[in-house]
mmCIF file of C-alpha atoms in Angstrom:
data_model
loop_
_atom_site.group_PDB
_atom_site.id
_atom_site.type_symbol
_atom_site.label_atom_id
_atom_site.label_comp_id
_atom_site.label_asym_id
_atom_site.label_seq_id
_atom_site.Cartn_x
_atom_site.Cartn_y
_atom_site.Cartn_z
ATOM 1 C CA MET A 25 89.068 125.879 119.456
ATOM 2 C CA GLY A 26 85.731 124.398 118.786
ATOM 3 C CA ILE A 27 88.063 121.089 118.567
ATOM 4 C CA GLN A 28 89.652 121.177 121.758
ATOM 5 C CA ASN A 29 86.682 122.124 123.357
ATOM 6 C CA LEU A 30 84.830 119.250 122.258
ATOM 7 C CA ILE A 31 87.757 116.888 122.953
ATOM 8 C CA TRP A 32 87.486 118.227 126.856
ATOM 9 C CA GLN A 33 84.096 117.697 126.787
ATOM 10 C CA VAL A 34 84.115 114.206 125.499
ATOM 11 C CA THR A 35 87.230 113.452 128.092
ATOM 12 C CA LYS A 36 85.101 114.525 130.907
ATOM 13 C CA LYS A 37 82.185 112.505 129.637
ATOM 14 C CA ALA A 38 83.974 109.459 129.365
ATOM 15 C CA PHE A 39 86.219 110.083 132.972
ATOM 16 C CA THR A 40 82.479 110.852 134.874
ATOM 17 C CA GLY A 41 81.133 107.270 132.950
ATOM 18 C CA GLY A 42 84.347 105.736 134.029
ATOM 19 C CA ILE A 43 84.277 106.258 137.553
ATOM 20 C CA ILE A 44 80.534 105.824 137.965
ATOM 21 C CA GLY A 45 80.627 102.083 135.775
ATOM 22 C CA ILE A 46 83.620 100.999 137.926
ATOM 23 C CA THR A 47 81.960 101.888 141.102
ATOM 24 C CA ILE A 48 78.737 100.281 140.070
ATOM 25 C CA SER A 49 81.007 97.178 139.024
ATOM 26 C CA ASP A 50 82.566 96.837 142.160
ATOM 27 C CA ARG A 51 80.062 97.413 144.399
ATOM 28 C CA PHE A 52 76.477 96.070 142.811
ATOM 29 C CA CYS A 53 77.370 93.809 139.762
ATOM 30 C CA GLY A 54 79.464 93.487 136.960
ATOM 31 C CA VAL A 55 79.342 91.486 133.500
ATOM 32 C CA VAL A 56 82.367 89.097 132.750
ATOM 33 C CA PRO A 57 82.769 86.847 129.705
ATOM 34 C CA VAL A 58 83.369 83.584 130.872
ATOM 35 C CA ARG A 59 86.669 81.666 129.222
ATOM 36 C CA GLY A 60 86.974 78.127 128.317
ATOM 37 C CA ASP A 61 84.899 75.224 129.075
ATOM 38 C CA SER A 62 85.532 74.172 132.411
ATOM 39 C CA MET A 63 81.962 74.933 133.537
ATOM 40 C CA SER A 64 80.475 73.246 130.193
ATOM 41 C CA PRO A 65 77.593 72.733 129.726
ATOM 42 C CA THR A 66 76.639 75.507 132.146
ATOM 43 C CA PHE A 67 78.609 78.014 130.733
ATOM 44 C CA ASN A 68 80.033 77.742 127.160
ATOM 45 C CA PRO A 69 78.580 74.490 126.141
ATOM 46 C CA GLN A 70 79.502 74.116 122.823
ATOM 47 C CA ARG A 71 83.499 73.277 122.380
ATOM 48 C CA ASP A 72 84.253 75.262 119.033
ATOM 49 C CA SER A 73 81.880 78.404 119.709
ATOM 50 C CA TYR A 74 82.744 81.859 118.954
ATOM 51 C CA LEU A 75 81.068 83.213 121.008
ATOM 52 C CA ASP A 76 81.597 83.464 124.721
ATOM 53 C CA ASP A 77 79.138 83.733 127.382
ATOM 54 C CA TYR A 78 78.611 86.559 129.368
ATOM 55 C CA VAL A 79 77.284 86.552 132.602
ATOM 56 C CA LEU A 80 76.152 88.609 135.382
ATOM 57 C CA VAL A 81 78.164 89.137 138.842
ATOM 58 C CA ASP A 82 76.343 90.048 142.099
ATOM 59 C CA LYS A 83 78.738 91.981 144.135
ATOM 60 C CA PHE A 84 76.279 92.056 147.152
ATOM 61 C CA CYS A 85 77.510 88.999 148.783
ATOM 62 C CA LEU A 86 80.975 90.109 149.155
ATOM 63 C CA LYS A 87 79.821 92.440 152.330
ATOM 64 C CA ASP A 88 79.363 89.702 154.565
ATOM 65 C CA TYR A 89 80.768 86.566 152.801
ATOM 66 C CA LYS A 90 77.657 84.084 152.721
ATOM 67 C CA PHE A 91 78.164 82.108 150.214
ATOM 68 C CA ALA A 92 76.359 78.340 149.974
ATOM 69 C CA ARG A 93 77.190 75.026 148.381
ATOM 70 C CA GLY A 94 76.464 75.366 144.728
ATOM 71 C CA ASP A 95 76.697 78.874 144.025
ATOM 72 C CA VAL A 96 79.059 79.456 140.962
ATOM 73 C CA VAL A 97 81.543 82.146 142.311
ATOM 74 C CA VAL A 98 84.328 84.626 140.145
ATOM 75 C CA PHE A 99 87.755 84.269 142.386
ATOM 76 C CA SER A 100 90.987 85.346 142.150
ATOM 77 C CA SER A 101 93.520 82.523 141.339
ATOM 78 C CA PRO A 102 95.102 81.450 144.301
ATOM 79 C CA THR A 103 98.160 80.450 142.466
ATOM 80 C CA HIS A 104 98.532 83.255 139.397
ATOM 81 C CA TYR A 105 98.017 86.641 141.004
ATOM 82 C CA ARG A 106 96.364 88.141 137.783
ATOM 83 C CA GLU A 107 94.030 85.440 137.074
ATOM 84 C CA ARG A 108 90.475 84.938 137.793
ATOM 85 C CA TYR A 109 88.235 81.789 137.257
ATOM 86 C CA ILE A 110 84.837 80.987 137.742
ATOM 87 C CA LYS A 111 83.908 77.941 139.477
ATOM 88 C CA ARG A 112 80.929 76.257 141.315
ATOM 89 C CA ILE A 113 81.520 76.127 145.248
ATOM 90 C CA VAL A 114 80.683 72.146 146.352
ATOM 91 C CA GLY A 115 82.038 72.486 149.785
ATOM 92 C CA MET A 116 81.838 75.083 152.531
ATOM 93 C CA PRO A 117 83.764 75.283 155.608
ATOM 94 C CA GLY A 118 83.739 72.119 158.070
ATOM 95 C CA GLU A 119 82.585 70.313 155.554
ATOM 96 C CA TRP A 120 84.404 66.767 153.976
ATOM 97 C CA ILE A 121 85.380 66.503 150.474
ATOM 98 C CA SER A 122 86.510 62.717 149.397
ATOM 99 C CA SER A 123 89.014 63.273 146.951
ATOM 100 C CA SER A 124 91.028 60.775 144.821
ATOM 101 C CA GLU A 125 92.263 58.804 147.668
ATOM 102 C CA ASP A 126 91.070 60.089 151.089
ATOM 103 C CA VAL A 127 88.813 62.407 152.601
ATOM 104 C CA ILE A 128 89.407 65.903 153.166
ATOM 105 C CA ARG A 129 87.843 68.531 155.947
ATOM 106 C CA VAL A 130 87.419 72.189 154.488
ATOM 107 C CA PRO A 131 89.471 74.602 157.000
ATOM 108 C CA GLU A 132 87.432 77.462 158.461
ATOM 109 C CA GLY A 133 86.989 80.471 156.303
ATOM 110 C CA HIS A 134 87.745 78.249 153.154
ATOM 111 C CA CYS A 135 85.506 76.534 150.278
ATOM 112 C CA TRP A 136 86.176 73.789 148.024
ATOM 113 C CA VAL A 137 85.070 74.568 144.098
ATOM 114 C CA GLU A 138 85.036 72.502 141.401
ATOM 115 C CA GLY A 139 84.287 73.020 137.798
ATOM 116 C CA ASP A 140 81.359 71.263 136.282
ATOM 117 C CA ASN A 141 83.383 69.704 133.470
ATOM 118 C CA ARG A 142 84.822 67.613 135.822
ATOM 119 C CA ALA A 143 87.242 66.180 133.302
ATOM 120 C CA PHE A 144 88.628 69.923 131.829
ATOM 121 C CA SER A 145 89.018 71.823 134.909
ATOM 122 C CA LEU A 146 91.497 73.373 137.078
ATOM 123 C CA ASP A 147 90.128 73.432 140.621
ATOM 124 C CA SER A 148 90.266 72.813 144.345
ATOM 125 C CA ARG A 149 91.245 68.998 143.158
ATOM 126 C CA THR A 150 94.319 70.959 141.908
ATOM 127 C CA PHE A 151 95.039 73.368 144.129
ATOM 128 C CA GLY A 152 93.042 72.831 147.250
ATOM 129 C CA PRO A 153 90.461 74.756 148.923
ATOM 130 C CA ILE A 154 90.544 78.648 148.849
ATOM 131 C CA PRO A 155 90.006 81.137 151.059
ATOM 132 C CA LEU A 156 86.289 82.940 150.513
ATOM 133 C CA GLY A 157 88.371 86.317 150.985
ATOM 134 C CA LEU A 158 89.357 85.062 147.486
ATOM 135 C CA ILE A 159 85.872 85.707 145.772
ATOM 136 C CA ARG A 160 84.733 88.285 143.675
ATOM 137 C CA GLY A 161 81.560 87.508 143.515
ATOM 138 C CA ARG A 162 79.058 85.190 142.723
ATOM 139 C CA VAL A 163 77.493 84.348 139.268
ATOM 140 C CA THR A 164 73.518 85.173 139.014
ATOM 141 C CA ARG A 165 72.648 84.897 135.568
ATOM 142 C CA VAL A 166 73.656 84.374 131.408
ATOM 143 C CA VAL A 167 73.136 87.617 130.398
ATOM 144 C CA TRP A 168 74.963 86.567 126.798
ATOM 145 C CA PRO A 169 74.439 85.197 124.377
ATOM 146 C CA PRO A 170 70.537 86.142 123.996
ATOM 147 C CA GLN A 171 69.038 82.977 123.392
ATOM 148 C CA ARG A 172 71.124 81.926 126.492
ATOM 149 C CA LEU A 173 69.325 84.271 128.880
ATOM 150 C CA SER A 174 68.662 82.057 131.867
ATOM 151 C CA LYS A 175 69.274 82.415 135.856
ATOM 152 C CA ILE A 176 72.020 80.517 137.674
ATOM 153 C CA GLY A 177 70.703 78.446 140.641
ATOM 154 C CA GLY A 178 67.493 79.875 141.690
ATOM 155 C CA MET B 13 45.273 123.201 132.019
ATOM 156 C CA ARG B 14 46.321 124.625 135.171
ATOM 157 C CA TRP B 15 48.224 121.234 136.052
ATOM 158 C CA LEU B 16 49.763 121.637 132.732
ATOM 159 C CA ARG B 17 51.789 124.787 134.331
ATOM 160 C CA TYR B 18 52.128 122.976 137.503
ATOM 161 C CA LEU B 19 53.707 120.124 135.586
ATOM 162 C CA ASN B 20 56.268 122.685 134.025
ATOM 163 C CA GLN B 21 57.236 124.284 137.118
ATOM 164 C CA TRP B 22 57.653 121.078 138.529
ATOM 165 C CA ARG B 23 59.989 120.211 135.698
ATOM 166 C CA GLY B 24 62.426 122.731 136.363
ATOM 167 C CA THR B 25 62.892 122.467 139.794
ATOM 168 C CA ALA B 26 63.232 118.050 138.989
ATOM 169 C CA LYS B 27 66.143 119.496 136.366
ATOM 170 C CA GLU B 28 67.433 120.891 139.267
ATOM 171 C CA ALA B 29 67.582 118.430 141.802
ATOM 172 C CA PHE B 30 68.427 115.865 139.574
ATOM 173 C CA GLU B 31 71.668 117.593 138.523
ATOM 174 C CA GLN B 32 72.276 118.282 142.234
ATOM 175 C CA VAL B 33 71.614 114.391 143.282
ATOM 176 C CA SER B 34 74.058 113.800 140.093
ATOM 177 C CA ILE B 35 77.091 115.683 141.728
ATOM 178 C CA VAL B 36 76.478 114.035 144.712
ATOM 179 C CA ALA B 37 76.702 110.593 142.966
ATOM 180 C CA LYS B 38 79.816 111.611 141.196
ATOM 181 C CA PHE B 39 81.502 112.470 143.908
ATOM 182 C CA LEU B 40 80.631 109.393 146.172
ATOM 183 C CA CYS B 41 82.179 107.373 143.105
ATOM 184 C CA LEU B 42 85.129 109.124 143.575
ATOM 185 C CA ILE B 43 85.589 108.378 147.139
ATOM 186 C CA HIS B 44 84.927 104.887 146.336
ATOM 187 C CA LEU B 45 87.458 104.820 143.472
ATOM 188 C CA THR B 46 90.374 106.309 145.755
ATOM 189 C CA ASP B 47 89.760 104.442 148.292
ATOM 190 C CA ARG B 48 89.311 100.948 147.017
ATOM 191 C CA TYR B 49 92.312 101.785 144.331
ATOM 192 C CA ILE B 50 94.526 104.134 145.569
ATOM 193 C CA ILE B 51 94.853 105.069 149.426
ATOM 194 C CA SER B 52 92.675 104.610 152.341
ATOM 195 C CA SER B 53 93.033 104.714 156.307
ATOM 196 C CA THR B 54 92.745 102.367 158.516
ATOM 197 C CA HIS B 55 92.270 101.445 162.016
ATOM 198 C CA VAL B 56 94.452 98.929 163.307
ATOM 199 C CA GLN B 57 94.688 97.475 166.413
ATOM 200 C CA GLY B 58 96.004 94.342 168.590
ATOM 201 C CA PRO B 59 99.084 93.002 169.993
ATOM 202 C CA SER B 60 100.572 90.947 167.154
ATOM 203 C CA MET B 61 102.316 93.958 165.781
ATOM 204 C CA LEU B 62 103.925 95.281 168.882
ATOM 205 C CA PRO B 63 106.545 96.924 168.987
ATOM 206 C CA THR B 64 105.668 98.467 165.331
ATOM 207 C CA LEU B 65 102.232 99.007 165.561
ATOM 208 C CA ASN B 66 100.777 99.887 169.345
ATOM 209 C CA LEU B 67 97.886 97.674 171.509
ATOM 210 C CA THR B 68 95.530 99.849 171.429
ATOM 211 C CA GLY B 69 95.048 101.171 167.926
ATOM 212 C CA ASP B 70 96.541 103.104 165.431
ATOM 213 C CA VAL B 71 95.266 104.893 162.505
ATOM 214 C CA ILE B 72 97.827 103.718 158.982
ATOM 215 C CA LEU B 73 97.428 104.958 155.776
ATOM 216 C CA ALA B 74 97.358 102.739 153.095
ATOM 217 C CA GLU B 75 98.083 102.085 149.359
ATOM 218 C CA HIS B 76 96.159 100.066 146.783
ATOM 219 C CA LEU B 77 98.624 100.469 144.102
ATOM 220 C CA SER B 78 101.522 98.369 144.836
ATOM 221 C CA HIS B 79 99.857 94.628 144.993
ATOM 222 C CA ARG B 80 98.089 95.588 141.958
ATOM 223 C CA PHE B 81 101.731 95.681 140.405
ATOM 224 C CA GLY B 82 102.958 92.867 141.953
ATOM 225 C CA LYS B 83 105.138 95.427 144.041
ATOM 226 C CA ILE B 84 105.230 93.478 147.475
ATOM 227 C CA GLY B 85 108.223 92.850 148.514
ATOM 228 C CA LEU B 86 110.039 91.696 151.730
ATOM 229 C CA GLY B 87 109.804 93.181 154.695
ATOM 230 C CA ASP B 88 106.669 95.487 153.536
ATOM 231 C CA ILE B 89 103.353 95.437 156.314
ATOM 232 C CA VAL B 90 100.709 94.800 154.328
ATOM 233 C CA LEU B 91 96.675 94.601 155.237
ATOM 234 C CA VAL B 92 95.437 90.573 154.217
ATOM 235 C CA ARG B 93 91.914 89.704 154.334
ATOM 236 C CA SER B 94 92.474 87.020 156.797
ATOM 237 C CA PRO B 95 92.198 83.482 155.318
ATOM 238 C CA THR B 96 90.356 82.242 158.508
ATOM 239 C CA ASP B 97 87.560 84.945 158.772
ATOM 240 C CA PRO B 98 86.824 86.278 155.366
ATOM 241 C CA THR B 99 85.050 89.127 157.417
ATOM 242 C CA ARG B 100 88.437 90.319 159.119
ATOM 243 C CA MET B 101 91.384 92.316 157.703
ATOM 244 C CA VAL B 102 95.031 91.697 159.003
ATOM 245 C CA THR B 103 97.767 93.373 159.169
ATOM 246 C CA LYS B 104 101.444 91.551 159.382
ATOM 247 C CA ARG B 105 104.568 91.530 158.109
ATOM 248 C CA VAL B 106 105.743 89.722 154.200
ATOM 249 C CA LEU B 107 108.357 87.593 155.524
ATOM 250 C CA GLY B 108 108.661 85.240 152.166
ATOM 251 C CA LEU B 109 107.978 85.552 148.673
ATOM 252 C CA GLU B 110 107.064 82.652 146.463
ATOM 253 C CA GLY B 111 109.979 80.242 146.430
ATOM 254 C CA HIS B 112 111.535 80.892 149.037
ATOM 255 C CA ARG B 113 112.557 78.585 152.155
ATOM 256 C CA LEU B 114 111.921 79.633 155.778
ATOM 257 C CA SER B 115 112.468 78.025 158.886
ATOM 258 C CA PHE B 116 110.419 78.999 162.111
ATOM 259 C CA SER B 117 109.705 77.732 165.654
ATOM 260 C CA ALA B 118 106.644 76.101 165.606
ATOM 261 C CA ASP B 119 106.057 77.594 169.402
ATOM 262 C CA PRO B 120 108.179 80.375 170.035
ATOM 263 C CA LEU B 121 107.569 79.518 173.622
ATOM 264 C CA ALA B 122 108.376 75.766 173.831
ATOM 265 C CA GLY B 123 112.068 76.487 172.276
ATOM 266 C CA ASP B 124 112.944 73.609 170.163
ATOM 267 C CA GLY B 125 111.090 72.528 167.227
ATOM 268 C CA SER B 126 111.734 74.103 163.965
ATOM 269 C CA VAL B 127 110.165 73.741 160.991
ATOM 270 C CA SER B 128 111.210 74.553 157.276
ATOM 271 C CA VAL B 129 108.717 75.211 154.362
ATOM 272 C CA VAL B 130 108.758 76.506 150.930
ATOM 273 C CA VAL B 131 106.601 79.334 149.941
ATOM 274 C CA PRO B 132 104.465 78.049 146.768
ATOM 275 C CA LYS B 133 103.887 79.845 143.498
ATOM 276 C CA GLY B 134 101.226 82.374 143.789
ATOM 277 C CA HIS B 135 101.405 82.689 147.807
ATOM 278 C CA VAL B 136 103.280 84.864 150.219
ATOM 279 C CA TRP B 137 104.565 84.336 154.376
ATOM 280 C CA ILE B 138 103.001 86.444 156.720
ATOM 281 C CA GLN B 139 104.303 87.141 160.029
ATOM 282 C CA GLY B 140 103.385 89.640 163.187
ATOM 283 C CA ASP B 141 106.288 90.811 164.489
ATOM 284 C CA ASN B 142 105.200 90.450 168.143
ATOM 285 C CA LEU B 143 105.936 86.051 167.769
ATOM 286 C CA TYR B 144 104.640 85.397 170.438
ATOM 287 C CA ALA B 145 101.166 87.135 170.359
ATOM 288 C CA SER B 146 100.379 86.799 166.688
ATOM 289 C CA THR B 147 98.098 84.304 164.585
ATOM 290 C CA ASP B 148 99.897 84.443 161.133
ATOM 291 C CA SER B 149 101.588 81.748 158.565
ATOM 292 C CA ARG B 150 102.588 79.902 161.306
ATOM 293 C CA ASN B 151 99.267 78.758 162.065
ATOM 294 C CA PHE B 152 97.582 78.817 158.687
ATOM 295 C CA GLY B 153 100.242 78.676 156.409
ATOM 296 C CA PRO B 154 101.359 80.986 153.502
ATOM 297 C CA VAL B 155 98.324 82.730 152.010
ATOM 298 C CA PRO B 156 97.936 83.154 148.226
ATOM 299 C CA TYR B 157 98.713 86.608 147.004
ATOM 300 C CA ASN B 158 95.402 88.146 145.546
ATOM 301 C CA LEU B 159 94.446 87.964 149.636
ATOM 302 C CA ILE B 160 96.768 91.212 149.844
ATOM 303 C CA GLU B 161 94.625 94.462 149.627
ATOM 304 C CA GLY B 162 96.788 97.253 150.905
ATOM 305 C CA LYS B 163 100.847 98.430 151.769
ATOM 306 C CA ALA B 164 100.830 100.309 154.888
ATOM 307 C CA LEU B 165 102.650 103.642 154.158
ATOM 308 C CA LEU B 166 102.846 105.620 157.172
ATOM 309 C CA ARG B 167 100.862 105.844 160.395
ATOM 310 C CA VAL B 168 98.954 109.268 161.174
ATOM 311 C CA TRP B 169 97.640 108.550 164.432
ATOM 312 C CA PRO B 170 98.659 108.927 167.441
ATOM 313 C CA PRO B 171 100.286 112.367 166.318
ATOM 314 C CA ARG B 172 103.459 111.360 168.223
ATOM 315 C CA PHE B 173 104.289 108.561 166.714
ATOM 316 C CA PHE B 174 103.549 110.161 163.029
ATOM 317 C CA GLY B 175 105.527 108.816 160.702
ATOM 318 C CA SER B 176 106.875 106.182 158.162
ATOM 319 C CA LEU B 177 106.802 102.545 159.928
ATOM 320 C CA ARG B 178 109.653 100.701 160.178
#
């Protein structure tokens, strides 16, 4: 049965590729699409473009959770358990953030995130500071489309 | 032309070495996957879950599937990434899911002063079984569901306490 053998070989290769791919994207770096324009103009600067930006997410930072103000991070939503957002850290623990009426202190182990496009962003101004433990990686580069290849941060 | 022969010899060895390394690499990836997504063992210690978990430390098996499918229920013992220190994991019991109303005593030693709270959407309320020696949601509030990383299955060490946790 040549076909059966072929299918088995292909499945084995796919399985191996899958495990290696998942391990690399969990521990080293992964590529994710950016949906929405809450981080405009850093990502998805044109509203009606059909191409979403794809960014490289570095996972080495998750070893010690060392982040700094200005990092763009991917984090799991504190309110919708299946969703992930990409926003920028604008406040680290202990810092003070001024919102509309008052001044808020970012608690220990948390951070304040905001989208670059303040008018269209659902972020800490709505759901408050997020625990650093929700962060799933730091965005370092834009990798697609090729004309927007760039380094974020520096 | 001798070095050409040496090159061919090395090619055979190099290929073999690459095969062996790739077997080890694939095995390590499998271990990573199992540990992160299926089941893993953790050493837990501290007084906050007495009498369920011992003070001097237990090894428990935790599974990482339930929380991905939303199957964490009331009374489950879960491994949660601490909201006050993301490098630490804490083990506590889930006592409230989103939408539940809970009332707790802000300071169990002082007796009175009961506080009532509703768990917001996407959050859970976690508490240690030992109310007098536990820093939990009574101190840092409800935690986002996505901080849960595993559910405790059973205790494997020390051997005389082997079995499910209740």
